[in-house]
Short mmCIF file of C-alpha atoms in Angstrom, two decimals:
data_model
loop_
_atom_site.label_atom_id
_atom_site.label_comp_id
_atom_site.label_asym_id
_atom_site.label_seq_id
_atom_site.Cartn_x
_atom_site.Cartn_y
_atom_site.Cartn_z
CA MET B 1 8.24 -23.73 1.02
CA SER B 2 11.36 -21.97 -0.25
CA ALA B 3 11.57 -18.33 -1.25
CA GLU B 4 11.95 -19.43 -4.88
CA ASP B 5 8.80 -21.52 -4.65
CA THR B 6 6.74 -18.58 -3.41
CA THR B 7 7.77 -16.10 -6.10
CA THR B 8 7.24 -18.00 -9.34
CA SER B 9 4.33 -19.70 -11.03
CA THR B 10 3.51 -21.04 -14.47
CA GLU B 11 -0.12 -19.87 -14.22
CA PRO B 12 -1.21 -16.73 -16.08
CA LEU B 13 -1.43 -13.62 -13.95
CA PRO B 14 -4.96 -12.49 -12.99
CA LEU B 15 -5.04 -9.33 -15.12
CA GLU B 16 -3.06 -10.47 -18.16
CA GLY B 17 -4.66 -8.96 -21.26
CA ILE B 18 -5.78 -5.77 -19.47
CA ARG B 19 -4.15 -2.55 -20.71
CA VAL B 20 -3.91 0.43 -18.33
CA ILE B 21 -2.82 3.95 -19.24
CA GLU B 22 -1.51 5.71 -16.15
CA PHE B 23 -1.35 9.49 -15.84
CA SER B 24 -0.02 9.94 -12.34
CA HIS B 25 2.66 11.13 -9.96
CA MET B 26 3.58 10.95 -6.27
CA VAL B 27 1.94 7.97 -4.46
CA MET B 28 -1.81 7.51 -4.88
CA GLY B 29 -1.90 7.00 -8.64
CA PRO B 30 1.40 5.10 -8.90
CA SER B 31 0.42 2.70 -6.10
CA CYS B 32 -2.88 1.98 -7.87
CA GLY B 33 -1.06 1.39 -11.16
CA MET B 34 1.60 -0.81 -9.60
CA ILE B 35 -0.94 -3.09 -7.95
CA LEU B 36 -2.64 -3.53 -11.33
CA ALA B 37 0.77 -4.14 -12.94
CA ASP B 38 1.74 -6.70 -10.30
CA LEU B 39 -1.55 -8.47 -10.99
CA GLY B 40 -0.49 -8.79 -14.62
CA ALA B 41 -1.96 -5.75 -16.38
CA GLU B 42 0.08 -3.98 -19.03
CA VAL B 43 0.52 -0.60 -17.35
CA ILE B 44 1.83 2.18 -19.57
CA LYS B 45 2.95 5.12 -17.47
CA ILE B 46 2.73 8.44 -19.33
CA GLU B 47 5.53 10.78 -18.24
CA PRO B 48 6.47 14.29 -19.39
CA ARG B 49 9.20 14.63 -21.97
CA GLY B 50 12.62 15.49 -20.59
CA GLY B 51 13.33 14.15 -17.13
CA GLY B 52 9.96 12.43 -16.78
CA ASP B 53 7.92 12.24 -13.59
CA LYS B 54 9.30 14.73 -11.04
CA THR B 55 8.62 12.18 -8.29
CA ARG B 56 11.76 10.40 -9.56
CA TYR B 57 13.92 13.18 -8.13
CA LEU B 58 12.38 13.93 -4.73
CA PRO B 59 14.96 14.20 -1.92
CA GLY B 60 14.85 13.06 1.69
CA SER B 61 11.86 11.03 2.80
CA GLY B 62 10.44 11.30 -0.73
CA SER B 63 13.38 9.48 -2.29
CA GLY B 64 11.74 6.08 -1.83
CA LEU B 65 8.41 6.94 -3.47
CA PHE B 66 9.28 6.22 -7.09
CA PRO B 67 11.25 2.99 -6.43
CA ALA B 68 8.45 1.61 -4.26
CA PHE B 69 5.51 2.10 -6.66
CA ASN B 70 6.70 1.84 -10.26
CA ARG B 71 7.97 -1.67 -10.95
CA ASN B 72 6.38 -3.81 -13.67
CA LYS B 73 5.39 -0.72 -15.68
CA ARG B 74 6.34 0.70 -19.05
CA SER B 75 7.35 4.34 -19.39
CA VAL B 76 6.37 6.50 -22.37
CA GLN B 77 7.08 10.22 -22.58
CA LEU B 78 4.36 12.36 -24.13
CA ASP B 79 3.37 16.00 -23.90
CA ILE B 80 -0.38 15.63 -24.27
CA ALA B 81 -0.80 19.38 -24.74
CA GLU B 82 0.99 19.00 -28.12
CA ALA B 83 -0.98 17.73 -31.11
CA VAL B 84 1.24 14.82 -32.17
CA ASP B 85 1.70 13.47 -28.66
CA ARG B 86 -1.97 14.02 -27.94
CA ASP B 87 -2.91 11.84 -30.90
CA ILE B 88 -0.54 9.09 -29.76
CA ALA B 89 -1.99 9.19 -26.25
CA LEU B 90 -5.55 9.03 -27.58
CA THR B 91 -4.69 6.08 -29.79
CA LEU B 92 -3.23 4.30 -26.78
CA ILE B 93 -6.39 5.04 -24.82
CA ASP B 94 -8.54 3.73 -27.67
CA SER B 95 -6.87 0.33 -27.16
CA ALA B 96 -7.00 0.49 -23.36
CA ASP B 97 -9.26 -1.04 -20.76
CA VAL B 98 -8.45 1.44 -18.00
CA VAL B 99 -7.24 5.01 -17.64
CA LEU B 100 -6.17 6.14 -14.21
CA GLU B 101 -5.14 9.64 -13.15
CA ASN B 102 -4.44 11.52 -9.93
CA PHE B 103 -3.80 15.09 -11.05
CA ARG B 104 -5.51 18.15 -9.63
CA VAL B 105 -9.23 18.58 -10.12
CA GLY B 106 -10.07 19.64 -13.68
CA ARG B 107 -6.57 19.15 -15.11
CA MET B 108 -7.37 16.16 -17.33
CA GLU B 109 -10.64 17.73 -18.50
CA SER B 110 -8.83 20.94 -19.46
CA LEU B 111 -6.57 18.88 -21.73
CA GLY B 112 -9.48 17.04 -23.34
CA PHE B 113 -8.74 13.82 -21.44
CA GLY B 114 -11.77 13.73 -19.15
CA TYR B 115 -14.08 10.74 -18.97
CA GLU B 116 -16.77 12.19 -21.24
CA GLU B 117 -14.31 12.82 -24.08
CA LEU B 118 -12.52 9.50 -23.74
CA SER B 119 -15.60 7.31 -23.26
CA ALA B 120 -17.10 8.78 -26.43
CA ARG B 121 -14.12 7.24 -28.26
CA ASN B 122 -13.94 4.06 -26.19
CA PRO B 123 -17.26 3.19 -24.51
CA ARG B 124 -15.70 0.17 -22.75
CA LEU B 125 -13.17 2.38 -20.98
CA ILE B 126 -12.99 2.35 -17.19
CA TYR B 127 -11.76 5.72 -15.94
CA CYS B 128 -10.31 5.79 -12.42
CA SER B 129 -9.90 9.26 -10.97
CA LEU B 130 -7.97 9.51 -7.70
CA LYS B 131 -8.42 12.78 -5.85
CA GLY B 132 -8.28 14.45 -2.46
CA PHE B 133 -12.05 14.45 -1.92
CA LEU B 134 -15.10 12.86 -3.47
CA THR B 135 -17.94 15.09 -4.68
CA GLY B 136 -19.08 17.55 -2.04
CA PRO B 137 -18.25 20.92 -0.47
CA TYR B 138 -14.54 20.06 -0.29
CA GLY B 139 -14.43 18.68 -3.81
CA GLU B 140 -12.28 21.45 -5.31
CA ARG B 141 -9.76 21.62 -2.47
CA THR B 142 -6.12 20.63 -2.81
CA ALA B 143 -5.22 17.72 -0.55
CA LEU B 144 -2.18 15.84 0.65
CA ASP B 145 -1.96 12.87 2.99
CA GLU B 146 -1.14 15.29 5.84
CA VAL B 147 -4.09 17.50 4.97
CA VAL B 148 -6.64 14.72 5.32
CA GLN B 149 -4.91 13.19 8.34
CA MET B 150 -5.31 16.52 10.13
CA LEU B 151 -8.83 17.15 8.79
CA GLY B 152 -9.95 13.58 9.36
CA GLY B 153 -8.77 13.08 12.94
CA LEU B 154 -6.05 10.52 12.26
CA ALA B 155 -3.23 12.87 13.27
CA TYR B 156 -5.16 13.72 16.46
CA MET B 157 -5.41 10.03 17.35
CA THR B 158 -1.76 9.27 16.48
CA GLY B 159 0.11 11.95 18.42
CA PRO B 160 0.14 12.68 22.15
CA PRO B 161 -2.38 15.22 23.48
CA GLY B 162 -1.89 18.61 21.89
CA GLN B 163 0.67 17.24 19.41
CA PRO B 164 -1.15 15.89 16.34
CA LEU B 165 1.18 13.66 14.36
CA ARG B 166 0.85 12.24 10.87
CA ALA B 167 1.18 8.48 10.56
CA GLY B 168 4.66 7.27 9.66
CA ALA B 169 3.66 6.22 6.14
CA SER B 170 1.46 7.60 3.35
CA VAL B 171 -1.45 5.53 4.55
CA ASN B 172 -4.23 7.42 2.77
CA ASP B 173 -2.34 7.68 -0.51
CA ILE B 174 -1.61 3.96 -0.55
CA MET B 175 -5.02 2.83 0.69
CA GLY B 176 -6.68 5.29 -1.68
CA GLY B 177 -4.79 3.59 -4.51
CA MET B 178 -5.92 0.21 -3.19
CA PHE B 179 -9.55 1.30 -3.16
CA GLY B 180 -9.02 2.52 -6.71
CA VAL B 181 -7.94 -1.01 -7.65
CA ILE B 182 -10.99 -2.49 -5.91
CA GLY B 183 -13.21 -0.11 -7.89
CA ILE B 184 -11.46 -0.91 -11.18
CA LEU B 185 -11.78 -4.66 -10.65
CA SER B 186 -15.46 -4.22 -9.81
CA ALA B 187 -16.01 -2.08 -12.91
CA LEU B 188 -14.28 -4.70 -15.07
CA ARG B 189 -16.71 -7.27 -13.69
CA VAL B 190 -19.69 -5.01 -14.46
CA ARG B 191 -18.32 -4.47 -17.98
CA GLU B 192 -18.43 -8.21 -18.56
CA ARG B 193 -22.21 -8.01 -18.13
CA THR B 194 -22.97 -4.66 -19.73
CA GLY B 195 -20.20 -4.08 -22.26
CA HIS B 196 -19.75 -0.53 -20.94
CA GLY B 197 -17.13 1.17 -18.82
CA GLN B 198 -17.71 3.75 -16.09
CA VAL B 199 -16.01 6.28 -13.82
CA VAL B 200 -14.45 5.04 -10.59
CA ASN B 201 -13.52 7.64 -7.97
CA SER B 202 -11.35 7.16 -4.90
CA ALA B 203 -10.29 9.92 -2.53
CA LEU B 204 -7.91 10.60 0.34
CA PHE B 205 -10.35 12.21 2.77
CA GLU B 206 -13.03 9.55 2.54
CA ASN B 207 -10.31 6.92 2.87
CA ASN B 208 -9.11 8.61 6.05
CA ALA B 209 -12.67 8.66 7.42
CA PHE B 210 -12.84 4.91 6.75
CA LEU B 211 -9.60 4.42 8.71
CA VAL B 212 -10.89 6.25 11.79
CA GLY B 213 -14.39 4.74 11.59
CA THR B 214 -13.90 2.76 14.80
CA HIS B 215 -13.03 5.95 16.68
CA MET B 216 -16.06 7.69 15.17
CA ALA B 217 -18.27 4.90 16.46
CA GLN B 218 -16.55 4.95 19.86
CA ALA B 219 -17.20 8.70 20.18
CA GLN B 220 -20.91 8.14 19.58
CA LEU B 221 -21.17 5.22 21.99
CA SER B 222 -19.18 6.71 24.87
CA ASP B 223 -19.82 9.70 27.12
CA GLU B 224 -16.07 10.30 27.36
CA PRO B 225 -14.14 12.45 24.88
CA LEU B 226 -11.79 10.56 22.58
CA ARG B 227 -8.24 10.25 23.84
CA PRO B 228 -5.28 10.05 21.42
CA MET B 229 -3.75 6.58 21.21
CA PRO B 230 -0.76 7.38 23.50
CA THR B 231 -3.17 8.23 26.35
CA ARG B 232 -6.18 6.09 25.39
CA ARG B 233 -8.16 4.31 28.05
CA ALA B 234 -6.71 0.82 28.35
CA THR B 235 -8.65 -2.12 26.96
CA TRP B 236 -6.17 -4.67 28.37
CA ALA B 237 -3.65 -4.36 31.19
CA VAL B 238 -0.76 -5.78 29.17
CA TYR B 239 -0.71 -4.25 25.71
CA ASP B 240 2.33 -2.02 25.83
CA ILE B 241 6.00 -1.45 25.18
CA PHE B 242 8.46 -2.74 27.77
CA ARG B 243 12.27 -2.84 27.93
CA ASP B 244 14.77 -5.68 28.11
CA ARG B 245 17.96 -5.80 30.18
CA ASP B 246 19.79 -3.72 27.58
CA ASP B 247 17.02 -1.10 27.46
CA SER B 248 15.83 -2.25 24.01
CA GLN B 249 12.10 -1.86 23.45
CA VAL B 250 9.68 -4.76 22.98
CA PHE B 251 5.89 -4.87 22.68
CA VAL B 252 4.17 -7.53 24.78
CA ALA B 253 0.44 -8.23 25.07
CA ALA B 254 -1.96 -10.54 26.87
CA VAL B 255 -5.53 -10.08 25.65
CA SER B 256 -7.35 -13.08 27.13
CA ASP B 257 -7.56 -14.88 30.44
CA GLY B 258 -5.57 -17.75 28.96
CA GLN B 259 -2.82 -15.47 27.73
CA TRP B 260 -2.71 -13.79 31.13
CA ARG B 261 -2.13 -17.15 32.84
CA ASP B 262 0.53 -18.08 30.28
CA LEU B 263 2.29 -14.74 30.77
CA CYS B 264 2.39 -15.16 34.54
CA ASP B 265 3.60 -18.75 34.25
CA GLU B 266 6.29 -18.08 31.65
CA PHE B 267 7.81 -15.11 33.43
CA GLY B 268 7.37 -16.35 37.02
CA LEU B 269 4.80 -13.72 38.02
CA THR B 270 3.49 -15.79 40.96
CA GLU B 271 2.42 -12.72 42.92
CA LEU B 272 0.11 -11.67 40.11
CA ALA B 273 -1.10 -15.15 39.20
CA ASP B 274 -2.31 -15.81 42.76
CA ASP B 275 -4.15 -12.50 43.11
CA ARG B 276 -7.90 -13.11 42.70
CA ALA B 277 -8.43 -9.40 41.98
CA LEU B 278 -6.62 -9.98 38.70
CA ALA B 279 -8.67 -12.98 37.61
CA ASP B 280 -10.69 -11.06 35.02
CA ASN B 281 -9.83 -8.43 32.43
CA GLN B 282 -11.47 -5.50 34.23
CA GLY B 283 -9.60 -6.29 37.42
CA ARG B 284 -6.35 -6.35 35.53
CA VAL B 285 -7.10 -3.05 33.79
CA ASP B 286 -7.89 -1.49 37.17
CA ASN B 287 -4.47 -2.64 38.44
CA ARG B 288 -2.55 -1.88 35.25
CA ASP B 289 0.20 0.22 36.84
CA ARG B 290 1.02 -2.45 39.41
CA ILE B 291 1.08 -5.19 36.77
CA HIS B 292 3.43 -3.14 34.61
CA ARG B 293 5.88 -2.64 37.48
CA VAL B 294 6.03 -6.35 38.27
CA LEU B 295 6.24 -7.45 34.64
CA GLN B 296 8.87 -4.86 33.78
CA ALA B 297 11.01 -6.00 36.72
CA ALA B 298 10.91 -9.56 35.35
CA LEU B 299 11.71 -8.52 31.77
CA SER B 300 14.63 -6.38 32.94
CA HIS B 301 16.62 -9.55 33.62
CA LEU B 302 16.18 -10.95 30.10
CA SER B 303 17.58 -10.21 26.66
CA LEU B 304 15.35 -9.18 23.78
CA ASP B 305 15.77 -12.57 22.12
CA GLU B 306 14.84 -14.37 25.33
CA ILE B 307 11.66 -12.32 25.74
CA VAL B 308 10.63 -12.92 22.14
CA GLU B 309 11.34 -16.65 22.39
CA LYS B 310 9.45 -17.06 25.66
CA CYS B 311 6.41 -15.18 24.38
CA THR B 312 6.43 -16.93 21.02
CA GLN B 313 6.55 -20.44 22.49
CA ARG B 314 3.48 -19.62 24.61
CA GLY B 315 1.58 -17.95 21.80
CA LEU B 316 1.77 -14.48 23.37
CA PRO B 317 1.78 -11.44 21.06
CA VAL B 318 5.30 -9.98 21.00
CA ALA B 319 7.42 -7.78 18.74
CA PRO B 320 10.71 -5.94 18.99
CA VAL B 321 10.36 -2.29 18.01
CA ASN B 322 12.05 -2.28 14.61
CA THR B 323 12.77 0.45 12.07
CA PRO B 324 11.85 0.10 8.38
CA ALA B 325 15.56 -0.37 7.68
CA ASP B 326 15.45 -3.61 9.70
CA LEU B 327 12.89 -5.16 7.35
CA THR B 328 15.32 -5.71 4.46
CA ALA B 329 16.95 -8.41 6.60
CA ASP B 330 13.82 -9.62 8.37
CA PRO B 331 14.08 -13.43 8.40
CA HIS B 332 10.39 -13.97 7.68
CA LEU B 333 10.23 -11.55 4.73
CA VAL B 334 13.48 -12.88 3.28
CA ALA B 335 12.67 -16.57 3.69
CA SER B 336 9.14 -16.24 2.32
CA GLY B 337 10.23 -14.30 -0.77
CA ALA B 338 8.19 -11.24 0.14
CA LEU B 339 10.89 -8.77 -0.97
CA ALA B 340 11.99 -7.99 -4.51
CA ALA B 341 15.45 -6.72 -5.39
CA THR B 342 14.62 -3.90 -7.79
CA ALA B 343 17.05 -2.08 -10.06
CA LEU B 344 16.69 1.66 -10.54
CA PRO B 345 17.64 3.63 -13.68
CA THR B 346 20.55 5.10 -11.68
CA GLY B 347 22.10 1.65 -11.37
CA GLU B 348 21.25 1.36 -7.68
CA ARG B 349 19.23 -1.54 -6.34
CA VAL B 350 16.70 -1.55 -3.52
CA ASP B 351 14.72 -4.28 -1.79
CA VAL B 352 11.02 -3.41 -1.73
CA PRO B 353 7.97 -5.45 -0.66
CA LEU B 354 5.90 -7.37 -3.16
CA LEU B 355 2.13 -7.23 -2.81
CA PRO B 356 1.13 -8.67 0.58
CA LEU B 357 -0.81 -11.59 -0.84
CA THR B 358 -0.17 -14.91 -2.54
CA PHE B 359 -2.03 -17.04 -5.08
CA ASP B 360 -1.81 -20.75 -4.31
CA GLY B 361 1.14 -19.94 -2.08
CA ALA B 362 3.01 -17.92 -4.72
CA HIS B 363 3.83 -14.23 -4.56
CA LEU B 364 3.15 -12.18 -7.66
CA PRO B 365 6.60 -11.60 -9.10
CA LYS B 366 8.58 -8.56 -10.04
CA ARG B 367 8.68 -8.99 -13.81
CA SER B 368 10.54 -5.80 -14.66
CA ASP B 369 12.48 -3.15 -12.80
CA VAL B 370 11.60 0.52 -12.39
CA PRO B 371 11.75 1.91 -15.96
CA ALA B 372 13.96 4.77 -17.03
CA PRO B 373 12.12 7.87 -18.27
CA GLY B 374 10.75 7.00 -21.70
CA GLU B 375 12.32 3.55 -21.71
CA HIS B 376 9.48 2.25 -23.89
CA ASN B 377 9.10 5.26 -26.18
CA GLY B 378 10.19 3.17 -29.13
CA ILE B 379 7.38 0.67 -28.77
CA TYR B 380 4.47 2.97 -27.98
CA ARG B 381 5.51 6.33 -29.41
CA ASP B 382 8.14 5.98 -32.11
CA GLY B 383 6.97 2.88 -33.98
CA GLU B 384 9.97 0.68 -33.26
CA PRO B 385 9.37 -3.08 -33.05
CA GLU B 386 9.24 -4.67 -29.60
CA THR B 387 12.26 -6.81 -28.75
CA ALA B 388 12.73 -9.62 -26.26
CA HIS B 389 14.54 -7.14 -24.02
CA ASP B 390 11.41 -4.98 -23.88
CA ARG B 391 9.23 -7.80 -22.63
CA ASP B 392 8.92 -9.02 -19.05
CA ASP B 393 11.73 -11.55 -19.31
CA ASP B 394 12.00 -12.12 -15.57
CA VAL B 395 9.10 -14.58 -15.94
CA PRO B 396 9.46 -16.07 -19.44
CA ASP B 397 7.16 -19.00 -18.73
CA ARG B 398 4.18 -16.64 -18.52
CA GLU B 399 4.55 -15.35 -22.08
CA GLU B 400 2.78 -18.33 -23.62
CA HIS B 401 -0.31 -17.57 -21.52
CA ALA B 402 -0.57 -13.87 -22.40
CA PRO B 403 -3.22 -12.84 -24.93
CA ASP B 404 -1.81 -11.69 -28.26
CA ARG B 405 -2.28 -7.91 -28.41
CA THR B 406 0.29 -7.29 -31.16
CA GLU B 407 -2.24 -5.60 -33.42
CA GLU B 408 -3.12 -3.18 -30.66
CA ARG B 409 0.44 -1.89 -30.27
CA VAL B 410 0.49 1.78 -31.09
CA GLN B 411 2.66 2.94 -33.94
CA SER B 412 3.44 6.58 -34.66
CA PRO B 413 0.70 8.18 -36.80
#
């Protein structure tokens, strides 16, 4: 199947006809909104007047946040503390299926945009609130991904002993957004039966606890204290990073008796293959250091490509140690159409991943690029008619399937 075949479809998108009003910044809220947008929802991102969402302008490692999580959305600038903009926002919400927000605790309520106020106007509204903590003693605390990684034991498990280290991606923010989507989809299903919306809450800390749940269980089942991943007690003898002849790093694993025999056969490890003490997994774990020395000596004569090819043809788990920068040219991602070239308001273009799922073999497409601040003010705020340019013209064949919501478009009061 070609890349083109996997990125287009004439079928309607799953959430076409669903309108989402997004009040968010940073990662957790925008990732939730983008997943809904990729699934076909009309996601209207509310940004402050002026420069818009400050996440657009973060430097350094934050520079990729806005490009990664804001495609397929529409941008409207409103100051909801001002009467006119407040009325426009409320009218938008009256026509919406979902509101999602990830601002500090109490912020939306202080502006009159809490669930109680909005559901009184729109009883079918699903209100997704994304926070640092669910209800409990920590409920009012300020949280970041780092905060909950430290508090929730993930940083302890990631770094070497005495050196807690945050994961190399915003795992709780992104997964928290994903759980928000799961909650929203479930609430939409409930609304089909009851006709009423509800509040959906997702939080960073509880998400982090979910991530480390296996380690929590291990701690309760074992008499030994938990060891961070770099010094964990081995489960298999070969499940580690080795080096090729040029000192490049490669991960190689053998997690079954069959894989162990294939590894020995493929790399000529006769000494190990003939040793009865290594016939079962426990024996191999007990002799892990010796196995590593012999295997590393064999790999030191081979190139990275040769190691990968040999492991792949025998069905052995293998991976070169790449950087994220390598993924834009990854042959699998490129050939399968898993990346989307996305234009930014600055004129730059970046390749970012599409959602990691397909429907009948097709990726959900990028229908529109990252919007400029207030790019859709005219449609939703200023009463200007929508033009063909404003619509998602990257996938014109889907337009005929979309429900007609023309009468719901908000005009200026």
